[in-house]
Coordinates of C-alpha atoms in Angstrom, one line a residue:
X28 CA -0.3 -0.2 -0.2
X29 CA 1.4 3.3 -0.6
X30 CA 2.6 5.5 1.6
X31 CA 2.9 9.1 0.2
X32 CA 0.8 10.3 -3.4
X33 CA 4.3 10.1 -5.0
X34 CA 3.9 6.1 -4.1
X35 CA 0.2 6.0 -5.5
X36 CA 1.3 7.6 -8.3
X37 CA 3.9 4.7 -8.4
X38 CA 1.6 2.2 -7.6
X39 CA -0.5 3.2 -10.9
X40 CA 1.8 3.6 -13.1
X41 CA 3.2 -0.7 -12.2
X42 CA -0.7 -1.5 -13.3
X43 CA -1.8 0.4 -16.5
X44 CA 2.1 2.7 -17.5
X45 CA 0.9 3.0 -20.6
X46 CA -2.6 4.0 -19.8
X47 CA -3.4 7.4 -20.8
X48 CA -3.3 9.6 -17.5
X49 CA -3.8 13.2 -18.2
X50 CA -5.1 15.0 -21.7
X51 CA -4.7 18.5 -22.3
X52 CA -4.7 22.1 -24.4
X53 CA -1.6 22.2 -26.6
X54 CA -1.1 24.5 -29.8
X55 CA -4.9 24.4 -29.9
X56 CA -5.2 21.0 -29.9
X57 CA -4.7 18.5 -26.9
X58 CA -2.2 16.3 -26.4
X59 CA -1.3 12.9 -24.1
X60 CA 0.1 12.0 -21.1
X61 CA 1.0 8.1 -19.9
X62 CA 0.9 7.0 -16.3
X63 CA 4.9 6.4 -17.4
X64 CA 5.4 9.7 -18.7
X65 CA 3.9 11.7 -16.5
X66 CA 5.3 9.8 -13.6
X67 CA 8.6 10.6 -15.8
X68 CA 7.5 14.8 -15.9
X69 CA 7.1 14.9 -12.0
X70 CA 10.4 12.6 -10.9
X71 CA 12.1 14.9 -13.7
X72 CA 11.8 18.0 -11.8
X73 CA 11.4 17.0 -8.8
X74 CA 14.6 16.3 -8.9
X75 CA 15.1 20.1 -10.7
X76 CA 13.6 21.6 -7.3
X77 CA 15.9 19.2 -5.2
X78 CA 19.2 21.2 -7.4
X79 CA 17.1 24.6 -6.5
X80 CA 17.3 24.0 -2.8
X81 CA 14.3 22.7 -2.0
X82 CA 14.6 20.2 1.3
X83 CA 12.5 18.3 3.2
X84 CA 9.5 19.2 4.4
X85 CA 10.2 22.7 3.2
X86 CA 6.7 24.9 1.4
X87 CA 6.6 25.8 -1.6
X88 CA 3.8 27.7 -2.5
X89 CA 1.9 27.9 -6.5
X90 CA -0.9 30.5 -7.8
X91 CA -2.1 29.8 -11.1
X92 CA -5.1 28.6 -12.5
X93 CA -5.4 25.2 -12.9
X94 CA -3.6 22.9 -15.5
X95 CA -1.0 19.5 -16.6
X96 CA 1.3 21.5 -15.1
X97 CA 0.2 22.1 -12.0
X98 CA -0.6 18.8 -11.3
X99 CA 3.4 18.4 -12.4
X100 CA 4.9 21.2 -10.5
X101 CA 2.3 19.3 -7.4
X102 CA 2.7 15.9 -7.6
X103 CA 6.9 17.2 -8.4
X104 CA 7.4 19.4 -5.2
X105 CA 5.2 16.1 -3.5
X106 CA 8.2 14.0 -4.2
X107 CA 10.9 16.1 -3.4
X108 CA 9.8 15.7 0.5
X109 CA 8.7 19.5 0.2
X110 CA 4.7 20.7 0.4
X111 CA 2.7 23.0 -1.5
X112 CA 0.8 26.1 -0.9
X113 CA -1.7 27.0 -3.0
X114 CA -2.9 30.9 -3.8
X115 CA -5.7 31.3 -6.3
X116 CA -5.3 33.2 -8.9
X117 CA -6.7 36.1 -8.3
X118 CA -5.8 36.8 -5.0
X119 CA -4.6 40.6 -3.9
X120 CA -1.2 41.2 -3.0
X121 CA -2.0 41.6 0.9
X122 CA -3.1 37.6 1.0
X123 CA -0.7 36.7 -0.7
X124 CA 1.9 38.2 1.3
X125 CA -0.3 36.6 4.5
X126 CA 0.0 32.2 2.2
X127 CA 3.4 33.1 1.8
X128 CA 4.8 34.3 5.1
X129 CA 3.1 32.3 7.7
X130 CA 3.0 28.8 5.2
X131 CA 7.0 29.4 5.4
X132 CA 7.4 28.9 1.9
X133 CA 10.8 29.2 0.3
X134 CA 9.8 29.5 -3.1
X135 CA 7.0 29.7 -5.5
X136 CA 6.0 28.3 -8.5
X137 CA 3.4 31.2 -11.3
X138 CA 1.5 31.3 -14.0
X139 CA 2.3 34.8 -15.1
X140 CA 3.7 37.7 -14.4
X141 CA 1.5 39.7 -13.0
X142 CA 1.6 37.1 -10.1
X143 CA 5.2 37.3 -9.8
X144 CA 5.1 40.9 -8.9
X145 CA 2.7 40.1 -5.9
X146 CA 6.0 38.3 -4.3
X147 CA 7.7 39.0 -2.0
X148 CA 11.3 39.7 -2.8
X149 CA 13.1 37.4 0.0
X150 CA 11.0 34.3 -1.9
X151 CA 12.6 32.0 -4.8
X152 CA 10.1 32.7 -7.4
X153 CA 10.0 30.4 -10.7
X154 CA 7.4 30.0 -13.3
X155 CA 4.5 26.6 -14.7
X156 CA 6.2 24.8 -17.5
X157 CA 9.8 26.4 -16.4
X158 CA 10.5 24.5 -13.2
X159 CA 14.2 23.0 -13.3
X160 CA 14.9 19.9 -14.3
X161 CA 17.1 16.6 -13.4
X162 CA 17.8 13.4 -12.5
X163 CA 18.1 10.2 -10.4
X164 CA 16.8 7.8 -8.2
X165 CA 13.6 8.2 -8.0
X166 CA 12.4 5.1 -5.7
X167 CA 14.7 5.9 -2.7
X168 CA 14.0 10.0 -3.3
X169 CA 10.6 8.9 -2.6
X170 CA 10.6 6.2 -0.1
X171 CA 12.5 8.5 2.3
X172 CA 8.6 10.2 2.4
X173 CA 5.7 9.4 5.1
X174 CA 2.1 9.1 5.8
X175 CA 2.2 11.6 7.8
X176 CA 4.4 14.4 6.3
X177 CA 2.5 17.4 6.1
X178 CA 1.5 17.4 2.0
X179 CA -0.9 20.7 1.4
X180 CA -0.9 23.9 2.6
X181 CA -5.0 25.0 1.5
X182 CA -5.9 28.8 3.0
X183 CA -9.5 28.8 3.9
X184 CA -11.3 30.8 0.9
X185 CA -12.4 32.7 4.1
X186 CA -16.3 33.9 3.7
X187 CA -15.8 35.6 7.4
X188 CA -12.7 36.2 8.9
X189 CA -8.8 36.2 7.8
X190 CA -7.6 32.5 5.8
X191 CA -6.2 29.8 7.7
X192 CA -4.0 26.7 6.4
X193 CA -5.4 24.1 6.5
X194 CA -2.5 20.6 7.1
X195 CA -3.6 18.2 5.4
X196 CA -1.0 14.8 4.9
X197 CA -0.1 12.8 2.3
X198 CA -2.5 10.0 4.8
X199 CA -5.2 12.2 4.3
X200 CA -5.1 12.8 0.3
X201 CA -4.3 9.3 0.2
X202 CA -7.1 7.3 2.9
X203 CA -10.2 10.0 1.1
X204 CA -9.0 9.1 -2.4
X205 CA -8.6 5.0 -2.1
X206 CA -11.5 5.1 -0.3
X207 CA -13.5 7.3 -3.3
X208 CA -12.0 4.3 -5.6
X209 CA -12.9 1.8 -3.7
X210 CA -17.5 2.8 -3.9
X211 CA -16.6 1.5 -8.0
X212 CA -18.1 4.5 -9.3
X213 CA -15.0 5.1 -11.4
X214 CA -14.3 3.3 -14.2
X215 CA -10.9 3.3 -15.8
X216 CA -13.4 4.2 -19.4
X217 CA -14.4 7.0 -18.2
X218 CA -12.4 10.6 -18.9
X219 CA -13.0 13.3 -16.7
X220 CA -12.8 17.1 -17.1
X221 CA -11.0 18.5 -14.5
X222 CA -11.4 22.8 -14.9
X223 CA -11.7 23.4 -11.5
X224 CA -9.1 25.2 -9.5
X225 CA -6.4 23.4 -8.0
X226 CA -5.8 25.7 -5.3
X227 CA -9.2 25.0 -4.3
X228 CA -9.5 21.4 -2.6
X229 CA -12.3 20.0 -4.6
X230 CA -10.8 19.6 -7.4
X231 CA -7.0 18.3 -5.4
X232 CA -9.2 15.2 -4.1
X233 CA -10.3 14.8 -7.8
X234 CA -7.5 14.7 -9.1
X235 CA -5.6 12.4 -6.3
X236 CA -8.8 10.1 -6.9
X237 CA -8.7 9.8 -10.8
X238 CA -4.9 9.2 -10.0
X239 CA -6.9 6.2 -7.4
X240 CA -9.1 5.1 -9.9
X241 CA -6.8 5.2 -12.2
X242 CA -9.1 7.3 -14.9
X243 CA -7.8 9.3 -17.4
X244 CA -8.3 13.5 -16.2
X245 CA -8.3 16.4 -19.6
X246 CA -7.6 19.2 -18.2
X247 CA -8.3 22.7 -19.3
X248 CA -9.0 25.6 -16.4
X249 CA -10.8 27.5 -18.8
X250 CA -14.4 27.8 -17.3
X251 CA -14.6 30.4 -21.0
X252 CA -14.3 27.6 -22.8
X253 CA -16.4 24.9 -20.7
X254 CA -19.2 24.0 -22.4
X255 CA -17.1 24.0 -26.0
X256 CA -14.5 21.4 -23.8
X257 CA -17.6 19.2 -22.9
X258 CA -18.5 19.3 -26.4
X259 CA -14.7 18.3 -27.8
X260 CA -13.8 16.0 -24.9
X261 CA -17.3 13.8 -24.5
X262 CA -16.4 13.1 -21.0
X263 CA -18.7 10.9 -18.8
X264 CA -17.6 11.9 -15.3
X265 CA -17.0 16.0 -14.4
X266 CA -17.2 17.7 -11.2
X267 CA -18.6 21.5 -10.6
X268 CA -19.9 23.8 -8.0
X269 CA -24.2 24.1 -8.0
X270 CA -23.6 27.8 -9.9
X271 CA -22.7 25.8 -12.8
X272 CA -25.4 23.8 -13.1
X273 CA -27.8 26.8 -11.8
X274 CA -26.5 28.8 -14.6
X275 CA -26.8 25.5 -17.4
X276 CA -30.7 25.4 -16.1
X277 CA -31.0 28.8 -16.2
X278 CA -29.4 29.4 -20.6
X279 CA -31.9 26.6 -21.2
X280 CA -35.4 27.8 -19.5
X281 CA -34.3 31.5 -20.2
X282 CA -33.9 30.3 -24.4
X283 CA -37.1 28.7 -24.1
X284 CA -39.3 31.6 -22.7
X285 CA -37.3 33.7 -25.2
X286 CA -38.9 31.5 -28.0
X287 CA -42.1 31.4 -26.3
X288 CA -45.1 31.0 -28.1
X289 CA -45.4 26.4 -29.7
X290 CA -41.1 26.3 -28.3
X291 CA -42.3 27.7 -24.8
X292 CA -45.4 25.4 -24.2
X293 CA -43.6 22.0 -25.5
X294 CA -40.9 23.3 -23.3
X295 CA -42.9 23.8 -20.0
X296 CA -44.6 19.9 -20.9
X297 CA -42.3 18.1 -20.8
X298 CA -40.1 19.6 -18.1
X299 CA -42.7 17.8 -15.5
X300 CA -42.6 13.6 -14.7
X301 CA -43.6 11.8 -17.3
X302 CA -45.2 8.3 -17.5
X303 CA -43.3 5.3 -20.1
X304 CA -46.3 6.2 -22.6
X305 CA -45.0 9.9 -22.6
X306 CA -41.2 10.4 -21.8
X307 CA -39.9 8.6 -24.6
X308 CA -41.6 11.8 -26.4
X309 CA -40.5 14.7 -23.5
X310 CA -37.3 12.9 -24.1
X311 CA -37.0 14.0 -27.8
X312 CA -37.8 17.0 -27.8
X313 CA -36.1 18.4 -25.1
X314 CA -34.0 15.8 -22.6
X315 CA -31.9 14.8 -25.6
X316 CA -30.6 18.2 -27.1
X317 CA -29.4 18.8 -23.1
X318 CA -27.6 15.3 -23.3
X319 CA -26.1 16.2 -26.9
X320 CA -25.0 19.7 -25.4
X321 CA -22.4 18.1 -22.9
X322 CA -20.7 15.6 -24.8
X323 CA -23.6 13.0 -25.0
X324 CA -21.4 11.0 -22.9
X325 CA -22.0 11.9 -19.5
X326 CA -22.6 9.0 -16.9
X327 CA -21.9 11.5 -14.2
X328 CA -22.0 15.0 -12.6
X329 CA -20.5 15.6 -9.2
X330 CA -21.8 18.9 -7.7
X331 CA -20.2 19.7 -4.3
X332 CA -18.9 23.6 -2.2
X333 CA -21.4 24.2 -1.8
X334 CA -26.3 22.8 -1.4
X335 CA -27.9 23.0 -4.9
X336 CA -31.1 22.8 -5.3
X337 CA -33.7 19.6 -5.2
X338 CA -35.2 21.7 -8.3
X339 CA -32.0 22.1 -9.8
X340 CA -30.9 18.0 -9.2
X341 CA -34.4 17.2 -10.2
X342 CA -34.3 19.1 -13.5
X343 CA -31.2 17.2 -14.6
X344 CA -32.8 13.8 -13.1
X345 CA -35.7 13.8 -15.3
X346 CA -33.2 14.7 -18.4
X347 CA -31.3 11.3 -18.3
X348 CA -28.2 12.9 -16.3
X349 CA -27.4 12.4 -12.2
X350 CA -25.8 15.0 -10.6
X351 CA -24.2 13.4 -7.3
X352 CA -24.1 15.4 -4.5
X353 CA -21.1 15.5 -1.7
X354 CA -20.1 17.1 0.9
X355 CA -16.7 17.7 2.6
X356 CA -14.6 20.7 4.0
X357 CA -11.1 21.9 2.8
X358 CA -10.8 20.2 6.8
X359 CA -12.0 17.2 6.0
X360 CA -10.1 16.8 2.3
X361 CA -13.1 17.5 0.1
X362 CA -15.0 14.3 -0.1
X363 CA -16.1 13.6 3.1
X364 CA -20.1 12.4 2.2
X365 CA -20.5 11.4 -1.2
X366 CA -24.6 10.3 -3.0
X367 CA -24.1 6.9 -4.7
X368 CA -26.0 5.5 -7.5
X369 CA -28.3 3.4 -6.9
X370 CA -28.8 4.8 -3.5
X371 CA -29.6 8.9 -4.2
X372 CA -31.5 10.6 -2.3
X373 CA -31.9 14.3 -3.5
X374 CA -31.5 16.9 -0.9
X375 CA -29.0 15.0 0.8
X376 CA -25.3 14.8 -0.4
X377 CA -25.4 10.7 0.8
X378 CA -23.8 7.9 3.6
X379 CA -20.1 8.9 4.8
X380 CA -16.7 7.5 2.6
X381 CA -15.1 4.5 3.4
X382 CA -13.4 5.1 7.3
X383 CA -14.8 8.4 8.6
X384 CA -17.7 8.7 11.2
X385 CA -20.5 11.0 11.5
X386 CA -22.7 11.6 14.5
X387 CA -24.6 15.3 15.2
X388 CA -24.5 17.1 18.2
X389 CA -26.6 18.7 20.7
X390 CA -27.1 21.8 18.6
X391 CA -27.8 20.3 15.1
X392 CA -24.2 20.5 14.3
X393 CA -22.2 17.6 12.0
X394 CA -19.5 16.2 13.3
X395 CA -16.3 13.9 11.8
X396 CA -13.6 12.1 12.8
X397 CA -11.7 9.5 10.6
X398 CA -8.7 9.4 8.3
X399 CA -9.7 12.5 6.8
X400 CA -9.7 15.7 8.8
X401 CA -7.4 17.9 9.2
X402 CA -4.0 17.9 10.6
X403 CA -4.9 21.1 12.3
X404 CA -4.6 25.0 10.9
X405 CA -1.1 26.2 10.8
X406 CA 0.2 28.6 12.9
X407 CA -3.2 27.8 15.1
X408 CA -3.1 25.5 17.9
X409 CA -6.1 27.5 19.4
X410 CA -7.9 27.1 16.0
X411 CA -7.0 23.8 16.0
X412 CA -8.6 22.7 19.6
X413 CA -11.3 24.7 19.1
X414 CA -12.3 22.9 15.7
X415 CA -10.9 19.4 16.7
X416 CA -12.8 18.4 19.9
X417 CA -11.7 14.6 21.5
X418 CA -11.1 14.2 18.0
X419 CA -14.0 15.1 16.2
X420 CA -14.4 18.0 13.9
X421 CA -16.3 20.7 14.3
X422 CA -18.0 21.2 10.7
X423 CA -19.5 24.8 11.9
X424 CA -22.7 23.1 9.7
X425 CA -26.2 21.7 10.9
X426 CA -27.3 18.2 9.8
X427 CA -29.6 15.8 10.3
X428 CA -29.2 11.9 9.1
X429 CA -32.2 10.0 7.9
X430 CA -32.8 6.6 8.2
X431 CA -30.3 5.3 5.7
X432 CA -27.7 7.7 7.0
X433 CA -27.4 10.4 4.0
X434 CA -26.8 13.6 5.4
X435 CA -28.7 16.5 4.7
X436 CA -27.0 20.6 5.0
X437 CA -29.4 23.1 6.9
X438 CA -26.8 25.5 6.7
X439 CA -23.6 27.4 8.3
X440 CA -24.0 27.6 11.6
X441 CA -23.2 30.5 11.5
X442 CA -25.0 31.8 9.0
X443 CA -28.5 31.0 10.6
X444 CA -30.0 34.4 11.3
X445 CA -32.1 34.8 14.6
X446 CA -35.2 37.4 13.7
X447 CA -35.8 39.9 16.5
X448 CA -38.9 37.5 16.6
X449 CA -36.6 35.4 18.4
X450 CA -37.1 33.0 15.0
X451 CA -34.2 30.9 13.5
X452 CA -34.3 31.0 9.6
X453 CA -31.9 28.7 7.9
X454 CA -31.3 30.7 5.4
X455 CA -29.2 29.3 3.0
X456 CA -32.0 27.0 1.7
X457 CA -34.2 29.8 0.7
X458 CA -31.5 30.9 -1.5
X459 CA -31.0 28.5 -3.3
X460 CA -35.2 28.0 -4.2
X461 CA -35.4 31.2 -4.7
X462 CA -32.3 31.4 -7.5
X463 CA -34.4 27.4 -8.8
X464 CA -37.3 29.6 -9.2
X465 CA -36.4 31.8 -12.7
X466 CA -33.8 31.4 -14.5
X467 CA -32.4 35.4 -14.4
X468 CA -31.0 35.9 -10.8
X469 CA -27.7 34.6 -10.4
X470 CA -26.7 34.9 -6.6
X471 CA -29.5 35.8 -3.4
X472 CA -28.3 37.0 -0.3
X473 CA -31.2 36.8 2.5
X474 CA -30.7 38.7 5.6
X475 CA -32.7 38.9 8.4
X476 CA -30.5 38.6 11.9
X477 CA -31.7 40.6 14.5
X478 CA -34.2 42.1 12.6
X479 CA -38.1 42.4 12.6
X480 CA -38.5 40.3 8.9
X481 CA -35.9 38.9 6.7
X482 CA -35.4 40.8 3.4
X483 CA -33.0 39.2 0.1
X484 CA -30.9 41.3 -2.5
X485 CA -30.8 39.6 -5.8
X486 CA -27.9 39.8 -8.6
X487 CA -29.4 39.1 -11.8
X488 CA -27.7 36.1 -14.3
X489 CA -26.3 39.0 -17.2
X490 CA -26.3 36.3 -20.1
X491 CA -29.7 34.9 -19.1
X492 CA -31.3 38.3 -18.4
X493 CA -29.4 40.9 -20.8
X494 CA -33.4 40.9 -22.9
X495 CA -35.2 40.6 -19.4
X496 CA -37.6 43.6 -20.2
X497 CA -39.3 43.8 -16.7
X498 CA -36.7 42.8 -13.9
X499 CA -38.4 43.7 -10.9
X500 CA -42.0 41.7 -11.7
X501 CA -39.3 38.1 -12.5
X502 CA -38.2 38.6 -9.3
X503 CA -41.0 39.6 -7.1
X504 CA -42.4 35.8 -8.5
X505 CA -40.0 34.3 -8.1
X506 CA -39.6 35.6 -3.9
X507 CA -43.4 35.2 -4.4
X508 CA -43.6 31.7 -5.8
X509 CA -40.9 30.6 -2.9
X510 CA -42.2 32.0 0.5
X511 CA -45.5 30.1 -0.6
X512 CA -43.7 27.3 0.5
X513 CA -42.3 29.0 3.5
X514 CA -42.9 29.3 7.1
X515 CA -44.1 32.8 8.3
X516 CA -40.9 33.8 9.8
X517 CA -39.2 32.9 6.9
X518 CA -40.5 35.2 4.4
X519 CA -39.3 37.6 2.1
X520 CA -40.8 40.4 2.9
X521 CA -39.0 42.5 0.5
X522 CA -36.0 42.7 -1.6
X523 CA -33.0 44.5 -4.0
X524 CA -32.1 44.1 -7.3
X525 CA -28.5 44.5 -7.6
X526 CA -27.1 46.5 -10.3
X527 CA -24.4 44.2 -10.8
X528 CA -23.3 40.6 -10.3
X529 CA -20.6 39.2 -7.2
X530 CA -18.2 37.8 -9.1
X531 CA -14.1 36.6 -7.7
X532 CA -12.5 39.7 -9.1
X533 CA -14.9 41.6 -6.6
X534 CA -14.3 39.5 -3.6
X535 CA -18.2 39.4 -3.3
X536 CA -17.6 35.6 -4.4
X537 CA -15.3 32.6 -2.8
X538 CA -12.8 31.1 -5.7
X539 CA -15.9 27.6 -5.1
X540 CA -18.5 30.6 -6.3
X541 CA -19.4 31.3 -2.7
X542 CA -20.8 34.0 -1.6
X543 CA -19.3 36.5 1.2
X544 CA -22.3 36.9 3.3
X545 CA -20.7 38.9 5.6
X546 CA -18.5 41.2 3.2
X547 CA -21.8 41.8 0.8
X548 CA -23.9 42.3 3.9
X549 CA -21.0 45.0 4.9
X550 CA -21.0 46.2 1.5
X551 CA -24.5 47.1 0.3
X552 CA -25.3 47.4 4.5
X553 CA -27.7 51.2 3.2
X554 CA -29.1 49.2 0.7
X555 CA -30.4 46.5 3.4
X556 CA -31.1 49.6 5.2
X557 CA -32.9 50.9 2.8
X558 CA -35.4 47.3 3.6
X559 CA -36.6 48.0 6.5

């Protein structure tokens, strides 16, 4: 059994050396690497980094978009005995300075000149695709890595507070990726398309799981090319944040509404539950076109990093595309719960993966224990002691387990709203419902803590809403539809449609596309006050 991530890759090479491992953009087309070729590239960079001065346990910060070069350099740092520190490519100078300093990174590898300019003067700056190369005894090199050695420092995206460095060991990644592979969902005949940021734990654990399962990965981090890549690659496994599935759904519904007439009536008829007598026709008229748009071979979409609205999951299920929703934190190596084919319950994130334990605290908080739980927060023993108590990781999420052991997440503990009347409201669920109620809505923030009632900030999707003539009426209709399904104290009494959508670039979304609630409430405090 492998004791390190490079050891996992070595085992994969021993099993299937000539099978395709990676596919990546090259001169406008797609190039490939076998597992043996991938390991050779990793070994060359590992010895080059050692010659550059990288020692055992030294940290190397990586800053850039998702690419084959990131994957190779990440694995090379680990093979050299070091640990990688990830930096989101759109991080500010202050964020970069904090991560590099707090992690103690001696080297950084960057993608662009702009990234290089953000780096402190006392670190060695290299470029992806131009890391030094050398040779040596690779087996001896990686045999010196222990399973308890630090592999990755990932700084939490910080929807609230200052980002903390999560220490994840080789064993954390190994046990999690091998547990995922053991579920039998991933097959060597699959093709995994990876576009998610590798600076995020979700993208990292997917990469490790594909090595464990022997599944080839096509890599292209360009968000603009996602749709084109789906058509070109025709992948079978694709993971994304819920926002991506919401956008696909929104564009389809908005497109049908804009065409109007018979086209929209056909869509409305098709988009419901059908029996055998009419399902084939609904599929032929509507759903087959959706499957073709995403390549025609999707076996499973995987959703993580935020709750997926049940309405969205049900839409894709009707279309013959199953979304396997999972759940995990950076602190639990990203993938702790996973819905399994054949026992999916929409609205849950499935049971825990093998080896992980779960229990629900008296106040409803989800607690986790197992080999995927982090070693701790870097340089933060106080925060570690607050988060891991008697071996149990306190997730900060509120949830419940059904009779089959599947977890349903209600909301973040810190984000629960308590109105001035003493009633509790879970905003995330309501936000997802409003978002799913209109193809033109992009983001929703429900607000009402210590207030008389709840209100909402709403942004529109710039793609689907470009031709929308009456945004206020559209949003009002969506909110009324959702209000009819809520308890009285949960209903949205007033709302404001903002001029601009939230984005990662303006600091209002995390890299995994989750709204930074506290920052949004701070920035739009005047708008919120005007609703009371």
